[in-house]
Amino acid sequence: QASLDVDAIRADFPILEREVADGRDLVYLDNAATSQTPDQVVDAIADYYRRYNSNVHRGLHELSQEASVAYENAHDKLAEFVGGEDREEMVFTKNTTEAENLVAFAWGLNELGPGDEVVLTQMEHHASLVTWQQVAEKTGAEVKYIPITDDGYLDMDAAEEMITDDTEMVNVVHVSNTLGTVNPVGDLADIAHDHDAYIFVDGAQAAPTRPVDVQDIDADFYAFSGHKMLGPTGIGCLYGKRHLLADLEPFLYGGEMIERVSYEDATWNDPPWKFEAGTPVIAQGIALAEAVDYLEDVGMENIQAHEEALTEYAYDELTAHDDVDVYGPPGDDRGAAVSFNVDGVHAHDLSSILNDYGVAIRAGDHCTQPLHDTLGVPASARASFYLYNTREEVDALVDAVDEARQLFST
Ligand SMILES: Cc1ncc(COP(=O)(O)O)c(CNc2co[nH]c2=O)c1O
């Protein structure tokens, strides 16, 4: 049972008081795409730029010292947020997509070759799916996809068969942004490690919405994005086991990531700085640390319980109508993304009509086109919930869907 004060939380998000569509109350249900930003995080960004904006790591003046300490401490906080130990296991990137590319190119390009296999799932986001496809094409490795079952779960029997001694990397989404499926990433890590393969967990929809412990999972790499967890855009997080980041080649080259440079060659800085070339995401890192404080004050268990209650309610209300198809597992066993279609109403038309009623959802393929091909639909509408959403907002969603239904039935 969730114990969070939604009204108190909503007071920290002025945007939620906005009106849209000629005076309708905004009902923001597109959190799987990006979350909203509390005043505390906005104030942290403003305070940085107003009081101690400076470049980091090298300056000896007070502003640089203050900015460096705040930025470096943010790495510790984000590492601990997902169960890591400290900054040496936490690289700040631009987003989850860049984190995937960092490992796929810095490790995959150097380590993969013909005969090697990368095992993904049919529900992977393009951030990992396209990236590993490209690296496989460049190295001669092969990409395989663990199928999903008819009710939207990962086929774990197939996973056991497909992950073999030829597998070098398993990349799996922790919580699907389209199906809401919560994958057994710990079990998949065990299978991968039994075959001396690494596992990269895409936590973009998990880290913001539930307690994550990368050591319990035994993830070799774990990625997520700041903008989905009350933080700013422009920052992502790549957790990596200490020894793996120490051995990993850099991804981008330039200042900050070096130790010594001559006209002939260069040596590298230690992780995480080895992977943060140039002037890093200073304000974003400091603000994301503030977002972690906010989330942890509310409690990740409370956030998960709140979302699951809203998700189950939305699932039940939507599927009460025979003309609605919701994709993925049952409403009481999924993450907070609910992708669906209404017979006779294209997802884009549905999204536009919902917008007319103030309801903001996403329509399209949610960067999972192969998954939509597998589902046999060109697109879906997707409502996704977070800590500041309410049952009344689910009712607004359902009522607006009914308006669309009426409109298209006449
Ligand atoms: C599971 C998953 N992986 C990776 C990403 C990429 O994150 P980014 O690099 O910060 O963009 C997303 C973003 N998902 C979505 C972004 O917009 N709608 C979505 O569903 C995601 O949901």
Short mmCIF file of C-alpha atoms and ligand atoms in Angstrom, two decimals:
data_model
loop_
_atom_site.label_atom_id
_atom_site.label_comp_id
_atom_site.label_asym_id
_atom_site.label_seq_id
_atom_site.Cartn_x
_atom_site.Cartn_y
_atom_site.Cartn_z
CA GLN A 1 0.00 0.00 0.00
CA ALA A 2 1.53 3.33 -1.02
CA SER A 3 2.01 5.97 1.66
CA LEU A 4 2.77 9.13 -0.24
CA ASP A 5 1.05 12.49 -0.08
CA VAL A 6 0.17 13.16 -3.73
CA ASP A 7 -1.23 16.63 -3.01
CA ALA A 8 1.98 17.68 -1.24
CA ILE A 9 4.04 16.24 -4.10
CA ARG A 10 1.94 17.95 -6.77
CA ALA A 11 2.50 21.31 -5.03
CA ASP A 12 6.19 20.95 -5.99
CA PHE A 13 5.29 20.73 -9.72
CA PRO A 14 3.66 24.03 -10.85
CA ILE A 15 3.40 22.67 -14.40
CA LEU A 16 0.73 20.25 -13.20
CA GLU A 17 -1.54 23.24 -12.54
CA ARG A 18 -1.32 24.27 -16.18
CA GLU A 19 -4.35 24.50 -18.40
CA VAL A 20 -4.18 23.24 -21.97
CA ALA A 21 -6.61 22.86 -24.89
CA ASP A 22 -8.55 26.07 -24.22
CA GLY A 23 -8.91 25.85 -20.49
CA ARG A 24 -8.74 22.15 -19.75
CA ASP A 25 -6.75 20.97 -16.73
CA LEU A 26 -3.53 19.28 -17.86
CA VAL A 27 -3.57 15.54 -17.20
CA TYR A 28 0.07 14.54 -17.77
CA LEU A 29 0.30 10.81 -18.45
CA ASP A 30 3.44 10.68 -20.64
CA ASN A 31 5.97 9.91 -17.90
CA ALA A 32 7.59 7.01 -19.74
CA ALA A 33 8.76 9.61 -22.28
CA THR A 34 9.90 12.15 -19.71
CA SER A 35 8.93 13.08 -16.16
CA GLN A 36 8.16 16.54 -14.82
CA THR A 37 10.64 18.53 -12.70
CA PRO A 38 10.01 19.62 -9.10
CA ASP A 39 10.85 23.12 -7.88
CA GLN A 40 13.64 21.67 -5.76
CA VAL A 41 15.46 20.44 -8.89
CA VAL A 42 14.83 23.64 -10.83
CA ASP A 43 16.11 25.64 -7.84
CA ALA A 44 19.26 23.48 -7.67
CA ILE A 45 20.05 24.30 -11.30
CA ALA A 46 19.37 28.02 -10.79
CA ASP A 47 21.42 28.06 -7.58
CA TYR A 48 24.38 26.49 -9.38
CA TYR A 49 24.33 29.03 -12.20
CA ARG A 50 23.71 31.92 -9.81
CA ARG A 51 26.20 31.05 -7.09
CA TYR A 52 28.96 28.64 -8.12
CA ASN A 53 28.99 28.10 -11.86
CA SER A 54 32.50 27.05 -12.84
CA ASN A 55 34.34 24.44 -14.82
CA VAL A 56 35.31 21.38 -12.79
CA HIS A 57 38.21 19.12 -11.89
CA ARG A 58 41.08 21.49 -12.49
CA GLY A 59 40.44 25.00 -11.18
CA LEU A 60 42.07 26.03 -7.91
CA HIS A 61 39.72 28.95 -7.31
CA GLU A 62 36.84 28.63 -4.87
CA LEU A 63 34.04 28.46 -7.43
CA SER A 64 35.74 25.60 -9.23
CA GLN A 65 36.33 23.81 -5.95
CA GLU A 66 32.66 24.13 -5.00
CA ALA A 67 31.44 23.01 -8.42
CA SER A 68 33.92 20.11 -8.53
CA VAL A 69 32.93 18.80 -5.10
CA ALA A 70 29.22 19.00 -5.94
CA TYR A 71 29.69 17.35 -9.32
CA GLU A 72 31.93 14.59 -8.03
CA ASN A 73 29.70 13.90 -5.02
CA ALA A 74 26.75 13.58 -7.40
CA HIS A 75 28.49 10.56 -8.90
CA ASP A 76 28.62 8.90 -5.46
CA LYS A 77 24.94 9.64 -4.88
CA LEU A 78 23.82 8.25 -8.23
CA ALA A 79 25.96 5.13 -7.77
CA GLU A 80 24.43 4.51 -4.34
CA PHE A 81 20.91 5.23 -5.70
CA VAL A 82 21.11 2.02 -7.76
CA GLY A 83 23.07 0.01 -5.20
CA GLY A 84 26.56 0.72 -6.51
CA GLU A 85 29.46 1.62 -4.21
CA ASP A 86 30.86 4.95 -5.33
CA ARG A 87 31.79 7.37 -8.12
CA GLU A 88 34.24 4.95 -9.74
CA GLU A 89 31.22 2.88 -10.81
CA MET A 90 29.09 5.76 -12.13
CA VAL A 91 29.65 7.49 -15.49
CA PHE A 92 27.51 10.49 -16.45
CA THR A 93 26.48 10.42 -20.10
CA LYS A 94 23.96 12.46 -22.11
CA ASN A 95 21.18 9.88 -21.72
CA THR A 96 20.52 6.13 -21.66
CA THR A 97 21.07 5.98 -25.40
CA GLU A 98 24.62 7.30 -25.07
CA ALA A 99 25.30 4.87 -22.22
CA GLU A 100 24.30 1.99 -24.49
CA ASN A 101 26.49 3.36 -27.28
CA LEU A 102 29.44 3.81 -24.91
CA VAL A 103 29.53 0.12 -23.97
CA ALA A 104 28.55 -1.16 -27.43
CA PHE A 105 31.34 0.79 -29.16
CA ALA A 106 34.02 0.99 -26.47
CA TRP A 107 33.68 -2.70 -25.57
CA GLY A 108 31.77 -4.32 -28.45
CA LEU A 109 33.79 -2.86 -31.30
CA ASN A 110 37.02 -4.04 -29.67
CA GLU A 111 35.90 -7.40 -28.31
CA LEU A 112 33.27 -8.83 -30.70
CA GLY A 113 34.00 -10.77 -33.86
CA PRO A 114 32.54 -13.42 -36.20
CA GLY A 115 30.97 -16.28 -34.25
CA ASP A 116 30.24 -14.08 -31.22
CA GLU A 117 26.61 -13.46 -30.27
CA VAL A 118 24.79 -10.56 -28.59
CA VAL A 119 21.45 -11.63 -27.12
CA LEU A 120 18.72 -9.00 -26.86
CA THR A 121 14.97 -9.34 -26.35
CA GLN A 122 12.10 -8.59 -28.73
CA MET A 123 11.01 -5.76 -26.39
CA GLU A 124 14.28 -3.78 -26.47
CA HIS A 125 14.18 -0.02 -27.07
CA HIS A 126 15.94 1.27 -30.22
CA ALA A 127 18.60 2.76 -27.89
CA SER A 128 20.04 -0.72 -27.42
CA LEU A 129 18.55 -2.65 -30.33
CA VAL A 130 19.83 -0.42 -33.15
CA THR A 131 23.14 0.16 -31.36
CA TRP A 132 23.99 -3.53 -30.96
CA GLN A 133 22.75 -4.20 -34.52
CA GLN A 134 25.29 -1.67 -35.80
CA VAL A 135 28.17 -3.01 -33.73
CA ALA A 136 27.31 -6.57 -34.79
CA GLU A 137 27.32 -5.49 -38.42
CA LYS A 138 30.73 -3.82 -38.02
CA THR A 139 32.29 -6.77 -36.16
CA GLY A 140 30.66 -9.77 -37.83
CA ALA A 141 28.95 -10.76 -34.60
CA GLU A 142 25.32 -11.94 -34.60
CA VAL A 143 22.35 -10.43 -32.75
CA LYS A 144 19.61 -12.77 -31.45
CA TYR A 145 16.31 -11.83 -29.84
CA ILE A 146 14.65 -13.63 -26.94
CA PRO A 147 10.95 -13.82 -27.91
CA ILE A 148 7.99 -12.68 -25.82
CA THR A 149 5.04 -14.87 -24.88
CA ASP A 150 1.46 -14.12 -26.00
CA ASP A 151 0.79 -12.36 -22.68
CA GLY A 152 3.83 -10.10 -22.99
CA TYR A 153 6.35 -11.85 -20.75
CA LEU A 154 9.87 -12.81 -21.78
CA ASP A 155 10.07 -16.45 -22.88
CA MET A 156 12.59 -17.63 -20.29
CA ASP A 157 12.75 -21.18 -21.71
CA ALA A 158 13.89 -19.63 -24.99
CA ALA A 159 16.34 -17.44 -23.06
CA GLU A 160 17.94 -20.52 -21.50
CA GLU A 161 18.35 -22.03 -24.98
CA MET A 162 19.55 -18.87 -26.75
CA ILE A 163 22.21 -17.78 -24.26
CA THR A 164 25.15 -20.10 -24.94
CA ASP A 165 28.94 -20.17 -24.72
CA ASP A 166 28.94 -18.15 -27.96
CA THR A 167 27.09 -15.34 -26.19
CA GLU A 168 29.34 -12.45 -25.22
CA MET A 169 26.72 -9.90 -24.13
CA VAL A 170 23.08 -10.00 -23.02
CA ASN A 171 21.23 -6.68 -23.17
CA VAL A 172 17.80 -6.67 -21.54
CA VAL A 173 15.32 -3.96 -20.65
CA HIS A 174 14.45 -4.06 -16.93
CA VAL A 175 10.94 -2.63 -17.40
CA SER A 176 9.53 -2.38 -20.93
CA ASN A 177 8.49 1.13 -21.96
CA THR A 178 5.84 -0.38 -24.23
CA LEU A 179 4.56 -3.54 -22.53
CA GLY A 180 5.21 -2.62 -18.91
CA THR A 181 6.77 -6.06 -18.51
CA VAL A 182 9.13 -6.34 -15.54
CA ASN A 183 11.86 -8.73 -16.66
CA PRO A 184 13.65 -11.17 -14.30
CA VAL A 185 16.99 -9.43 -14.82
CA GLY A 186 18.64 -11.24 -11.91
CA ASP A 187 17.81 -14.61 -13.44
CA LEU A 188 19.05 -13.43 -16.84
CA ALA A 189 22.28 -12.23 -15.22
CA ASP A 190 22.78 -15.69 -13.73
CA ILE A 191 22.24 -17.35 -17.13
CA ALA A 192 24.59 -14.87 -18.84
CA HIS A 193 27.30 -15.36 -16.22
CA ASP A 194 26.95 -19.14 -16.39
CA HIS A 195 28.14 -18.72 -19.99
CA ASP A 196 30.82 -16.10 -19.18
CA ALA A 197 28.77 -13.42 -20.91
CA TYR A 198 28.22 -9.88 -19.65
CA ILE A 199 24.78 -8.46 -18.95
CA PHE A 200 23.77 -4.87 -19.66
CA VAL A 201 20.44 -3.90 -18.08
CA ASP A 202 18.52 -0.99 -19.59
CA GLY A 203 16.99 0.58 -16.49
CA ALA A 204 15.47 3.69 -18.09
CA GLN A 205 11.95 2.76 -16.94
CA ALA A 206 13.02 0.97 -13.76
CA ALA A 207 15.46 3.19 -11.86
CA PRO A 208 12.93 6.09 -11.69
CA THR A 209 10.05 3.92 -10.53
CA ARG A 210 11.22 1.21 -8.11
CA PRO A 211 14.12 0.27 -5.84
CA VAL A 212 17.06 -0.98 -7.92
CA ASP A 213 20.06 -2.88 -6.55
CA VAL A 214 22.65 -3.57 -9.24
CA GLN A 215 24.66 -5.79 -6.88
CA ASP A 216 21.61 -7.92 -6.11
CA ILE A 217 20.93 -8.19 -9.86
CA ASP A 218 24.66 -8.69 -10.45
CA ALA A 219 24.44 -6.38 -13.47
CA ASP A 220 27.72 -5.70 -15.23
CA PHE A 221 26.28 -2.49 -16.67
CA TYR A 222 23.07 -0.64 -15.81
CA ALA A 223 21.85 2.51 -17.62
CA PHE A 224 19.13 5.08 -16.94
CA SER A 225 18.25 8.73 -17.72
CA GLY A 226 17.94 11.77 -15.50
CA HIS A 227 14.94 13.26 -17.31
CA LYS A 228 12.78 10.24 -16.46
CA MET A 229 13.40 10.54 -12.73
CA LEU A 230 12.51 14.20 -12.00
CA GLY A 231 15.94 15.35 -13.25
CA PRO A 232 16.90 17.58 -16.18
CA THR A 233 17.41 16.45 -19.76
CA GLY A 234 21.01 16.06 -20.95
CA ILE A 235 22.22 13.59 -18.36
CA GLY A 236 22.22 9.80 -18.29
CA CYS A 237 23.87 7.34 -15.94
CA LEU A 238 25.98 4.30 -16.73
CA TYR A 239 26.70 2.07 -13.76
CA GLY A 240 29.55 -0.36 -14.48
CA LYS A 241 31.32 -2.83 -12.23
CA ARG A 242 34.53 -1.20 -11.06
CA HIS A 243 36.92 -3.63 -12.75
CA LEU A 244 34.98 -3.51 -16.04
CA LEU A 245 35.14 0.28 -16.26
CA ALA A 246 38.82 0.16 -15.32
CA ASP A 247 39.52 -2.21 -18.25
CA LEU A 248 37.16 -0.52 -20.74
CA GLU A 249 38.64 1.60 -23.51
CA PRO A 250 37.47 5.26 -23.60
CA PHE A 251 34.52 6.12 -25.83
CA LEU A 252 35.13 9.84 -26.47
CA TYR A 253 38.57 11.48 -26.39
CA GLY A 254 39.77 14.92 -25.36
CA GLY A 255 40.29 16.91 -22.18
CA GLU A 256 39.49 15.64 -18.65
CA MET A 257 39.65 11.98 -19.74
CA ILE A 258 43.46 12.00 -20.02
CA GLU A 259 46.25 11.57 -17.50
CA ARG A 260 49.28 12.52 -19.64
CA VAL A 261 49.49 13.67 -23.28
CA SER A 262 52.50 13.94 -25.55
CA TYR A 263 52.82 14.60 -29.27
CA GLU A 264 53.08 10.85 -29.70
CA ASP A 265 50.34 9.42 -27.48
CA ALA A 266 48.25 9.78 -24.30
CA THR A 267 47.37 7.88 -21.16
CA TRP A 268 43.94 7.86 -19.57
CA ASN A 269 42.37 9.19 -16.41
CA ASP A 270 40.65 6.78 -14.01
CA PRO A 271 36.93 5.93 -14.21
CA PRO A 272 34.49 7.59 -14.30
CA TRP A 273 36.45 10.62 -15.63
CA LYS A 274 38.01 8.43 -18.36
CA PHE A 275 34.54 8.35 -19.93
CA GLU A 276 33.64 12.01 -19.45
CA ALA A 277 35.59 13.84 -22.16
CA GLY A 278 35.44 17.62 -22.29
CA THR A 279 33.40 19.87 -20.04
CA PRO A 280 30.86 17.51 -18.46
CA VAL A 281 27.19 17.83 -17.55
CA ILE A 282 27.91 19.83 -14.40
CA ALA A 283 24.57 21.54 -13.71
CA GLN A 284 22.68 18.43 -14.77
CA GLY A 285 24.67 16.20 -12.44
CA ILE A 286 24.15 18.51 -9.48
CA ALA A 287 20.43 18.75 -10.27
CA LEU A 288 20.09 14.98 -10.69
CA ALA A 289 21.56 14.50 -7.22
CA GLU A 290 18.76 16.78 -5.95
CA ALA A 291 16.23 14.65 -7.83
CA VAL A 292 17.58 11.57 -6.04
CA ASP A 293 17.10 13.31 -2.69
CA TYR A 294 13.50 14.10 -3.68
CA LEU A 295 12.75 10.54 -4.78
CA GLU A 296 14.36 9.01 -1.70
CA ASP A 297 12.45 11.38 0.59
CA VAL A 298 9.23 10.05 -0.96
CA GLY A 299 10.59 6.49 -0.92
CA MET A 300 11.10 4.28 -3.96
CA GLU A 301 8.91 1.54 -2.45
CA ASN A 302 6.10 4.09 -2.00
CA ILE A 303 6.53 5.31 -5.57
CA GLN A 304 6.39 1.76 -6.91
CA ALA A 305 3.28 0.91 -4.90
CA HIS A 306 1.55 4.15 -5.94
CA GLU A 307 2.29 3.56 -9.62
CA GLU A 308 1.25 -0.08 -9.50
CA ALA A 309 -2.10 0.87 -7.97
CA LEU A 310 -2.74 3.50 -10.65
CA THR A 311 -1.57 1.15 -13.41
CA GLU A 312 -3.84 -1.68 -12.29
CA TYR A 313 -6.78 0.74 -12.03
CA ALA A 314 -6.13 2.10 -15.52
CA TYR A 315 -5.70 -1.41 -16.93
CA ASP A 316 -8.99 -2.56 -15.42
CA GLU A 317 -10.93 0.54 -16.53
CA LEU A 318 -9.57 0.42 -20.09
CA THR A 319 -10.06 -3.34 -20.57
CA ALA A 320 -13.64 -3.12 -19.23
CA HIS A 321 -14.45 -2.26 -22.85
CA ASP A 322 -14.26 -5.09 -25.41
CA ASP A 323 -12.96 -2.70 -28.09
CA VAL A 324 -9.72 -2.01 -26.19
CA ASP A 325 -6.55 -4.09 -26.58
CA VAL A 326 -3.92 -3.50 -23.87
CA TYR A 327 -0.50 -5.01 -24.71
CA GLY A 328 1.62 -6.75 -22.10
CA PRO A 329 1.08 -8.59 -18.82
CA PRO A 330 -2.02 -8.29 -16.58
CA GLY A 331 -2.68 -5.00 -14.81
CA ASP A 332 -1.52 -6.34 -11.43
CA ASP A 333 1.88 -7.50 -12.72
CA ARG A 334 3.51 -4.71 -14.70
CA GLY A 335 5.33 -1.40 -14.65
CA ALA A 336 3.61 1.92 -15.18
CA ALA A 337 3.37 2.03 -18.99
CA VAL A 338 0.03 0.98 -20.50
CA SER A 339 0.07 0.71 -24.29
CA PHE A 340 -3.27 0.08 -25.95
CA ASN A 341 -5.44 0.48 -29.02
CA VAL A 342 -9.17 1.16 -29.39
CA ASP A 343 -10.85 -0.64 -32.30
CA GLY A 344 -11.50 1.71 -35.20
CA VAL A 345 -9.45 4.59 -33.72
CA HIS A 346 -5.86 5.05 -34.86
CA ALA A 347 -3.51 5.72 -31.96
CA HIS A 348 -2.53 9.11 -33.36
CA ASP A 349 -6.17 10.14 -33.69
CA LEU A 350 -6.82 8.92 -30.16
CA SER A 351 -3.87 10.90 -28.80
CA SER A 352 -5.06 14.06 -30.60
CA ILE A 353 -8.58 13.72 -29.23
CA LEU A 354 -7.27 13.05 -25.73
CA ASN A 355 -5.19 16.21 -26.05
CA ASP A 356 -8.42 18.13 -26.74
CA TYR A 357 -9.54 16.98 -23.30
CA GLY A 358 -6.24 17.97 -21.66
CA VAL A 359 -4.92 14.41 -21.46
CA ALA A 360 -1.27 14.04 -22.54
CA ILE A 361 -0.29 10.54 -23.64
CA ARG A 362 2.12 9.21 -26.27
CA ALA A 363 1.13 7.62 -29.60
CA GLY A 364 3.44 5.81 -31.98
CA ASP A 365 5.93 2.99 -31.65
CA HIS A 366 7.70 4.27 -28.49
CA CYS A 367 11.07 3.48 -30.16
CA THR A 368 10.13 -0.22 -30.24
CA GLN A 369 9.18 -0.69 -33.92
CA PRO A 370 10.22 -4.38 -34.10
CA LEU A 371 8.07 -5.04 -31.03
CA HIS A 372 5.07 -3.38 -32.68
CA ASP A 373 5.70 -5.53 -35.77
CA THR A 374 5.67 -8.56 -33.46
CA LEU A 375 2.42 -7.32 -31.89
CA GLY A 376 0.99 -6.87 -35.40
CA VAL A 377 0.08 -3.20 -34.91
CA PRO A 378 1.62 -0.12 -36.58
CA ALA A 379 1.32 2.02 -33.47
CA SER A 380 -0.16 2.17 -30.00
CA ALA A 381 -1.37 4.80 -27.56
CA ARG A 382 0.50 4.78 -24.27
CA ALA A 383 -0.46 6.20 -20.89
CA SER A 384 2.28 6.14 -18.25
CA PHE A 385 2.03 7.12 -14.60
CA TYR A 386 4.33 8.52 -11.93
CA LEU A 387 4.36 9.61 -8.30
CA TYR A 388 2.29 12.79 -8.89
CA ASN A 389 -0.58 11.19 -10.84
CA THR A 390 -3.98 10.44 -9.28
CA ARG A 391 -6.95 8.12 -9.73
CA GLU A 392 -8.97 11.12 -10.88
CA GLU A 393 -6.47 11.54 -13.72
CA VAL A 394 -6.99 7.91 -14.71
CA ASP A 395 -10.73 8.66 -14.75
CA ALA A 396 -10.04 11.66 -17.02
CA LEU A 397 -8.08 9.35 -19.35
CA VAL A 398 -10.88 6.79 -19.47
CA ASP A 399 -13.55 9.46 -20.00
CA ALA A 400 -11.57 11.02 -22.87
CA VAL A 401 -11.11 7.58 -24.46
CA ASP A 402 -14.88 7.19 -24.25
CA GLU A 403 -15.35 10.55 -25.99
CA ALA A 404 -13.08 9.32 -28.77
CA ARG A 405 -15.03 6.07 -28.94
CA GLN A 406 -18.29 8.00 -29.35
CA LEU A 407 -16.77 10.29 -31.95
CA PHE A 408 -15.57 7.40 -34.09
CA SER A 409 -18.69 5.28 -33.66
CA THR A 410 -21.08 7.85 -35.21
C1 LIG B 1 13.43 1.37 -22.01
C2 LIG B 1 14.11 2.59 -22.57
N1 LIG B 1 15.42 2.51 -22.92
C3 LIG B 1 16.07 3.59 -23.42
C4 LIG B 1 15.42 4.79 -23.59
C5 LIG B 1 16.20 5.97 -24.14
O1 LIG B 1 16.29 6.96 -23.12
P1 LIG B 1 16.90 8.38 -23.57
O2 LIG B 1 18.26 8.06 -24.13
O3 LIG B 1 16.94 9.20 -22.31
O4 LIG B 1 15.97 8.92 -24.60
C6 LIG B 1 14.07 4.91 -23.24
C7 LIG B 1 13.35 6.22 -23.46
N2 LIG B 1 11.98 6.00 -23.77
C8 LIG B 1 11.20 6.93 -24.34
C9 LIG B 1 11.50 8.17 -24.71
O5 LIG B 1 10.34 8.72 -25.21
N3 LIG B 1 9.32 7.82 -25.15
C10 LIG B 1 9.83 6.68 -24.60
O6 LIG B 1 9.22 5.65 -24.39
C11 LIG B 1 13.40 3.79 -22.71
O7 LIG B 1 12.10 3.87 -22.35
#
